[in-house]
């Protein structure tokens, strides 16, 4: 499907752009009240007013209220719950195919396909926030490719610039055509340096051999991590994720494990509902995976 792109400077800006496109699409068709977006509790879409309102999290909104209207939050990842929220005013569904900050929750393909079917049934746009899961992180260039579900709009950033700040909002040509000159813009969005960096990065990451190496290393790492459930049942409950976007659901406090890991010179990040996020560089070697795993094991042993 032919796509258009708007370059941004960050993930939150890419999601903001996605929200604007979804609303403008129906506005340009004369459906002026069709502007509500269904989003999910426990998600993370950035820290601008629009994106914290879309996530609806009390923690993110604390001190910054009131949240912006226009979002209908669904509590559970169930198609029935989503369908119940759809009204004549709904224009889009916004979701992360793999929740990052939310605790590395890999949404089943059946669920993503179910969302696509709802979008077809009610004529809604499907927005995937792939700021964290995109650009090879899951072992596929975009995580949703694994499920063969095609969204109308995709938000990207993070890995796109391999450390350099650049984001992108992709949309099908049909949808993006509502954004005519003057409707959206950014001084530094699409700056030549950022685009040159993103071009080099994506050239490398999109290579099938590189993507398959991420999948293989991810499987190797996941298998090793799975052994922790038997070795440390009092600390580790579950291994989550796909590719090199991995997570551990913990029994003991995730931040305490992270502190102990730091003492072992291993950097991990926390996720919601007491999870640890493991997001190594995509170029990590098998030897480094083993070393990282040994350090994690050492940290867990010292906590006994
Ligand atoms: C899924 C998701 N969306 C949006 C964002 C916001 O990106 P940025 O921090 O670049 O604004 C993040 C950042 O962690 C993210 O994980």
PDB file of N, CA, C and O and ligand atoms in Angstrom, residues 8-15 43-48 51 95-102 128-134 155-158 165-167 245 277, ligand 1:
ATOM      1  N   UNK A   8       9.034  13.873  12.285  1.00  0.00           N
ATOM      2  CA  UNK A   8       8.914  14.617  13.543  1.00  0.00           C
ATOM      3  C   UNK A   8      10.266  14.566  14.262  1.00  0.00           C
ATOM      4  O   UNK A   8      11.241  14.060  13.695  1.00  0.00           O
ATOM      5  N   UNK A   9      10.257  15.031  15.522  1.00  0.00           N
ATOM      6  CA  UNK A   9      11.507  15.028  16.299  1.00  0.00           C
ATOM      7  C   UNK A   9      11.468  14.048  17.468  1.00  0.00           C
ATOM      8  O   UNK A   9      12.444  13.902  18.185  1.00  0.00           O
ATOM      9  N   UNK A  10      10.303  13.423  17.695  1.00  0.00           N
ATOM     10  CA  UNK A  10      10.180  12.530  18.854  1.00  0.00           C
ATOM     11  C   UNK A  10       8.969  11.623  18.677  1.00  0.00           C
ATOM     12  O   UNK A  10       8.131  11.839  17.791  1.00  0.00           O
ATOM     13  N   UNK A  11       8.880  10.639  19.602  1.00  0.00           N
ATOM     14  CA  UNK A  11       7.764   9.706  19.552  1.00  0.00           C
ATOM     15  C   UNK A  11       6.430  10.378  19.846  1.00  0.00           C
ATOM     16  O   UNK A  11       5.423  10.137  19.168  1.00  0.00           O
ATOM     17  N   UNK A  12       6.429  11.225  20.888  1.00  0.00           N
ATOM     18  CA  UNK A  12       5.174  11.888  21.257  1.00  0.00           C
ATOM     19  C   UNK A  12       4.647  12.724  20.087  1.00  0.00           C
ATOM     20  O   UNK A  12       3.445  12.739  19.807  1.00  0.00           O
ATOM     21  N   UNK A  13       5.547  13.395  19.397  1.00  0.00           N
ATOM     22  CA  UNK A  13       5.128  14.202  18.241  1.00  0.00           C
ATOM     23  C   UNK A  13       4.561  13.316  17.128  1.00  0.00           C
ATOM     24  O   UNK A  13       3.653  13.733  16.403  1.00  0.00           O
ATOM     25  N   UNK A  14       5.117  12.125  16.979  1.00  0.00           N
ATOM     26  CA  UNK A  14       4.609  11.214  15.943  1.00  0.00           C
ATOM     27  C   UNK A  14       3.184  10.771  16.286  1.00  0.00           C
ATOM     28  O   UNK A  14       2.320  10.677  15.415  1.00  0.00           O
ATOM     29  N   UNK A  15       2.937  10.508  17.590  1.00  0.00           N
ATOM     30  CA  UNK A  15       1.586  10.100  17.998  1.00  0.00           C
ATOM     31  C   UNK A  15       0.619  11.282  17.861  1.00  0.00           C
ATOM     32  O   UNK A  15      -0.520  11.122  17.409  1.00  0.00           O
ATOM     33  N   UNK A  43      -1.412   1.884  28.530  1.00  0.00           N
ATOM     34  CA  UNK A  43      -0.539   2.171  27.384  1.00  0.00           C
ATOM     35  C   UNK A  43       0.352   3.363  27.700  1.00  0.00           C
ATOM     36  O   UNK A  43       0.143   4.074  28.683  1.00  0.00           O
ATOM     37  N   UNK A  44       1.315   3.588  26.821  1.00  0.00           N
ATOM     38  CA  UNK A  44       2.151   4.785  26.931  1.00  0.00           C
ATOM     39  C   UNK A  44       2.351   5.352  25.533  1.00  0.00           C
ATOM     40  O   UNK A  44       2.728   4.615  24.618  1.00  0.00           O
ATOM     41  N   UNK A  45       2.055   6.646  25.374  1.00  0.00           N
ATOM     42  CA  UNK A  45       2.198   7.234  24.039  1.00  0.00           C
ATOM     43  C   UNK A  45       3.051   8.507  24.048  1.00  0.00           C
ATOM     44  O   UNK A  45       3.108   9.199  23.035  1.00  0.00           O
ATOM     45  N   UNK A  46       3.660   8.839  25.183  1.00  0.00           N
ATOM     46  CA  UNK A  46       4.481  10.048  25.250  1.00  0.00           C
ATOM     47  C   UNK A  46       4.041  10.925  26.397  1.00  0.00           C
ATOM     48  O   UNK A  46       3.219  10.508  27.235  1.00  0.00           O
ATOM     49  N   UNK A  47       4.591  12.152  26.437  1.00  0.00           N
ATOM     50  CA  UNK A  47       4.350  13.015  27.593  1.00  0.00           C
ATOM     51  C   UNK A  47       3.769  14.372  27.240  1.00  0.00           C
ATOM     52  O   UNK A  47       3.779  15.283  28.066  1.00  0.00           O
ATOM     53  N   UNK A  48       3.288  14.534  26.035  1.00  0.00           N
ATOM     54  CA  UNK A  48       2.581  15.779  25.703  1.00  0.00           C
ATOM     55  C   UNK A  48       1.170  15.668  26.280  1.00  0.00           C
ATOM     56  O   UNK A  48       0.722  14.579  26.668  1.00  0.00           O
ATOM     57  N   UNK A  51      -0.882  13.063  24.361  1.00  0.00           N
ATOM     58  CA  UNK A  51      -0.500  11.651  24.522  1.00  0.00           C
ATOM     59  C   UNK A  51      -0.720  11.148  25.956  1.00  0.00           C
ATOM     60  O   UNK A  51      -1.045   9.976  26.144  1.00  0.00           O
ATOM     61  N   UNK A  95      -3.326   1.926  19.420  1.00  0.00           N
ATOM     62  CA  UNK A  95      -2.794   0.855  20.272  1.00  0.00           C
ATOM     63  C   UNK A  95      -1.317   0.589  19.959  1.00  0.00           C
ATOM     64  O   UNK A  95      -0.875   0.803  18.831  1.00  0.00           O
ATOM     65  N   UNK A  96      -0.582   0.123  20.998  1.00  0.00           N
ATOM     66  CA  UNK A  96       0.790  -0.345  20.784  1.00  0.00           C
ATOM     67  C   UNK A  96       0.709  -1.858  20.523  1.00  0.00           C
ATOM     68  O   UNK A  96       0.213  -2.586  21.388  1.00  0.00           O
ATOM     69  N   UNK A  97       1.214  -2.366  19.409  1.00  0.00           N
ATOM     70  CA  UNK A  97       1.160  -3.820  19.170  1.00  0.00           C
ATOM     71  C   UNK A  97       1.883  -4.609  20.255  1.00  0.00           C
ATOM     72  O   UNK A  97       1.464  -5.701  20.624  1.00  0.00           O
ATOM     73  N   UNK A  98       2.990  -4.042  20.759  1.00  0.00           N
ATOM     74  CA  UNK A  98       3.631  -4.605  21.960  1.00  0.00           C
ATOM     75  C   UNK A  98       3.782  -3.438  22.931  1.00  0.00           C
ATOM     76  O   UNK A  98       4.468  -2.449  22.633  1.00  0.00           O
ATOM     77  N   UNK A  99       3.104  -3.546  24.072  1.00  0.00           N
ATOM     78  CA  UNK A  99       3.197  -2.448  25.038  1.00  0.00           C
ATOM     79  C   UNK A  99       4.583  -2.443  25.658  1.00  0.00           C
ATOM     80  O   UNK A  99       5.060  -3.489  26.127  1.00  0.00           O
ATOM     81  N   UNK A 100       5.240  -1.288  25.647  1.00  0.00           N
ATOM     82  CA  UNK A 100       6.591  -1.178  26.200  1.00  0.00           C
ATOM     83  C   UNK A 100       6.547  -0.814  27.670  1.00  0.00           C
ATOM     84  O   UNK A 100       6.671  -1.679  28.537  1.00  0.00           O
ATOM     85  N   UNK A 101       6.317   0.472  27.955  1.00  0.00           N
ATOM     86  CA  UNK A 101       6.276   0.939  29.348  1.00  0.00           C
ATOM     87  C   UNK A 101       5.201   0.184  30.130  1.00  0.00           C
ATOM     88  O   UNK A 101       5.310   0.013  31.335  1.00  0.00           O
ATOM     89  N   UNK A 102       4.192  -0.269  29.425  1.00  0.00           N
ATOM     90  CA  UNK A 102       3.077  -0.998  30.047  1.00  0.00           C
ATOM     91  C   UNK A 102       3.478  -2.365  30.573  1.00  0.00           C
ATOM     92  O   UNK A 102       2.654  -3.066  31.167  1.00  0.00           O
ATOM     93  N   UNK A 128      -1.279   2.337  14.883  1.00  0.00           N
ATOM     94  CA  UNK A 128      -0.335   1.587  15.711  1.00  0.00           C
ATOM     95  C   UNK A 128       0.762   2.526  16.186  1.00  0.00           C
ATOM     96  O   UNK A 128       1.400   3.211  15.375  1.00  0.00           O
ATOM     97  N   UNK A 129       0.968   2.554  17.505  1.00  0.00           N
ATOM     98  CA  UNK A 129       2.095   3.286  18.072  1.00  0.00           C
ATOM     99  C   UNK A 129       3.256   2.296  18.146  1.00  0.00           C
ATOM    100  O   UNK A 129       3.294   1.425  19.018  1.00  0.00           O
ATOM    101  N   UNK A 130       4.182   2.437  17.211  1.00  0.00           N
ATOM    102  CA  UNK A 130       5.344   1.535  17.157  1.00  0.00           C
ATOM    103  C   UNK A 130       6.623   2.297  17.508  1.00  0.00           C
ATOM    104  O   UNK A 130       7.692   1.988  17.013  1.00  0.00           O
ATOM    105  N   UNK A 131       6.462   3.310  18.350  1.00  0.00           N
ATOM    106  CA  UNK A 131       7.619   4.107  18.740  1.00  0.00           C
ATOM    107  C   UNK A 131       8.665   3.209  19.425  1.00  0.00           C
ATOM    108  O   UNK A 131       9.864   3.333  19.174  1.00  0.00           O
ATOM    109  N   UNK A 132       8.191   2.294  20.269  1.00  0.00           N
ATOM    110  CA  UNK A 132       9.130   1.408  20.965  1.00  0.00           C
ATOM    111  C   UNK A 132       9.308   0.071  20.243  1.00  0.00           C
ATOM    112  O   UNK A 132      10.405  -0.473  20.164  1.00  0.00           O
ATOM    113  N   UNK A 133       8.210  -0.465  19.692  1.00  0.00           N
ATOM    114  CA  UNK A 133       8.270  -1.819  19.114  1.00  0.00           C
ATOM    115  C   UNK A 133       8.784  -1.834  17.675  1.00  0.00           C
ATOM    116  O   UNK A 133       9.119  -2.889  17.149  1.00  0.00           O
ATOM    117  N   UNK A 134       8.848  -0.645  17.044  1.00  0.00           N
ATOM    118  CA  UNK A 134       9.228  -0.585  15.631  1.00  0.00           C
ATOM    119  C   UNK A 134      10.729  -0.583  15.390  1.00  0.00           C
ATOM    120  O   UNK A 134      11.533  -0.703  16.311  1.00  0.00           O
ATOM    121  N   UNK A 155       2.980   5.372  14.145  1.00  0.00           N
ATOM    122  CA  UNK A 155       3.889   6.351  14.761  1.00  0.00           C
ATOM    123  C   UNK A 155       5.223   5.670  15.050  1.00  0.00           C
ATOM    124  O   UNK A 155       5.258   4.565  15.611  1.00  0.00           O
ATOM    125  N   UNK A 156       6.314   6.339  14.665  1.00  0.00           N
ATOM    126  CA  UNK A 156       7.666   5.793  14.864  1.00  0.00           C
ATOM    127  C   UNK A 156       8.572   6.842  15.503  1.00  0.00           C
ATOM    128  O   UNK A 156       8.320   8.043  15.371  1.00  0.00           O
ATOM    129  N   UNK A 157       9.635   6.389  16.131  1.00  0.00           N
ATOM    130  CA  UNK A 157      10.711   7.285  16.614  1.00  0.00           C
ATOM    131  C   UNK A 157      11.833   6.392  17.130  1.00  0.00           C
ATOM    132  O   UNK A 157      12.202   5.445  16.440  1.00  0.00           O
ATOM    133  N   UNK A 158      12.286   6.662  18.340  1.00  0.00           N
ATOM    134  CA  UNK A 158      13.363   5.893  19.012  1.00  0.00           C
ATOM    135  C   UNK A 158      14.424   5.340  18.052  1.00  0.00           C
ATOM    136  O   UNK A 158      15.309   6.069  17.639  1.00  0.00           O
ATOM    137  N   UNK A 165      17.719  12.287  17.491  1.00  0.00           N
ATOM    138  CA  UNK A 165      16.273  12.541  17.596  1.00  0.00           C
ATOM    139  C   UNK A 165      15.585  12.737  16.252  1.00  0.00           C
ATOM    140  O   UNK A 165      15.764  13.761  15.592  1.00  0.00           O
ATOM    141  N   UNK A 166      14.806  11.731  15.886  1.00  0.00           N
ATOM    142  CA  UNK A 166      13.935  11.852  14.701  1.00  0.00           C
ATOM    143  C   UNK A 166      12.778  10.870  14.879  1.00  0.00           C
ATOM    144  O   UNK A 166      12.958   9.779  15.434  1.00  0.00           O
ATOM    145  N   UNK A 167      11.603  11.284  14.464  1.00  0.00           N
ATOM    146  CA  UNK A 167      10.432  10.413  14.492  1.00  0.00           C
ATOM    147  C   UNK A 167       9.726  10.505  13.160  1.00  0.00           C
ATOM    148  O   UNK A 167      10.093  11.314  12.296  1.00  0.00           O
ATOM    149  N   UNK A 245      12.894  -7.220  22.384  1.00  0.00           N
ATOM    150  CA  UNK A 245      12.024  -6.403  23.239  1.00  0.00           C
ATOM    151  C   UNK A 245      11.468  -7.374  24.280  1.00  0.00           C
ATOM    152  O   UNK A 245      10.398  -7.962  24.099  1.00  0.00           O
ATOM    153  N   UNK A 277      12.184  -4.378  31.971  1.00  0.00           N
ATOM    154  CA  UNK A 277      12.309  -4.360  30.510  1.00  0.00           C
ATOM    155  C   UNK A 277      13.762  -4.592  30.130  1.00  0.00           C
ATOM    156  O   UNK A 277      14.660  -3.984  30.697  1.00  0.00           O
TER     157      UNK A 277
HETATM  158  C1  LIG B   1       5.108   3.405  22.709  1.00  0.00           C
HETATM  159  C2  LIG B   1       5.664   4.770  22.906  1.00  0.00           C
HETATM  160  N1  LIG B   1       5.055   5.812  22.337  1.00  0.00           N
HETATM  161  C3  LIG B   1       5.526   7.063  22.463  1.00  0.00           C
HETATM  162  C4  LIG B   1       6.656   7.321  23.199  1.00  0.00           C
HETATM  163  C5  LIG B   1       7.165   8.729  23.341  1.00  0.00           C
HETATM  164  O1  LIG B   1       8.373   8.886  22.674  1.00  0.00           O
HETATM  165  P1  LIG B   1       9.301  10.167  22.987  1.00  0.00           P
HETATM  166  O2  LIG B   1       9.856   9.963  24.345  1.00  0.00           O
HETATM  167  O3  LIG B   1      10.330  10.124  21.900  1.00  0.00           O
HETATM  168  O4  LIG B   1       8.417  11.369  22.892  1.00  0.00           O
HETATM  169  C6  LIG B   1       7.328   6.257  23.809  1.00  0.00           C
HETATM  170  C7  LIG B   1       8.532   6.503  24.618  1.00  0.00           C
HETATM  171  O5  LIG B   1       8.941   5.715  25.443  1.00  0.00           O
HETATM  172  C8  LIG B   1       6.828   4.939  23.663  1.00  0.00           C
HETATM  173  O6  LIG B   1       7.421   3.903  24.240  1.00  0.00           O
END
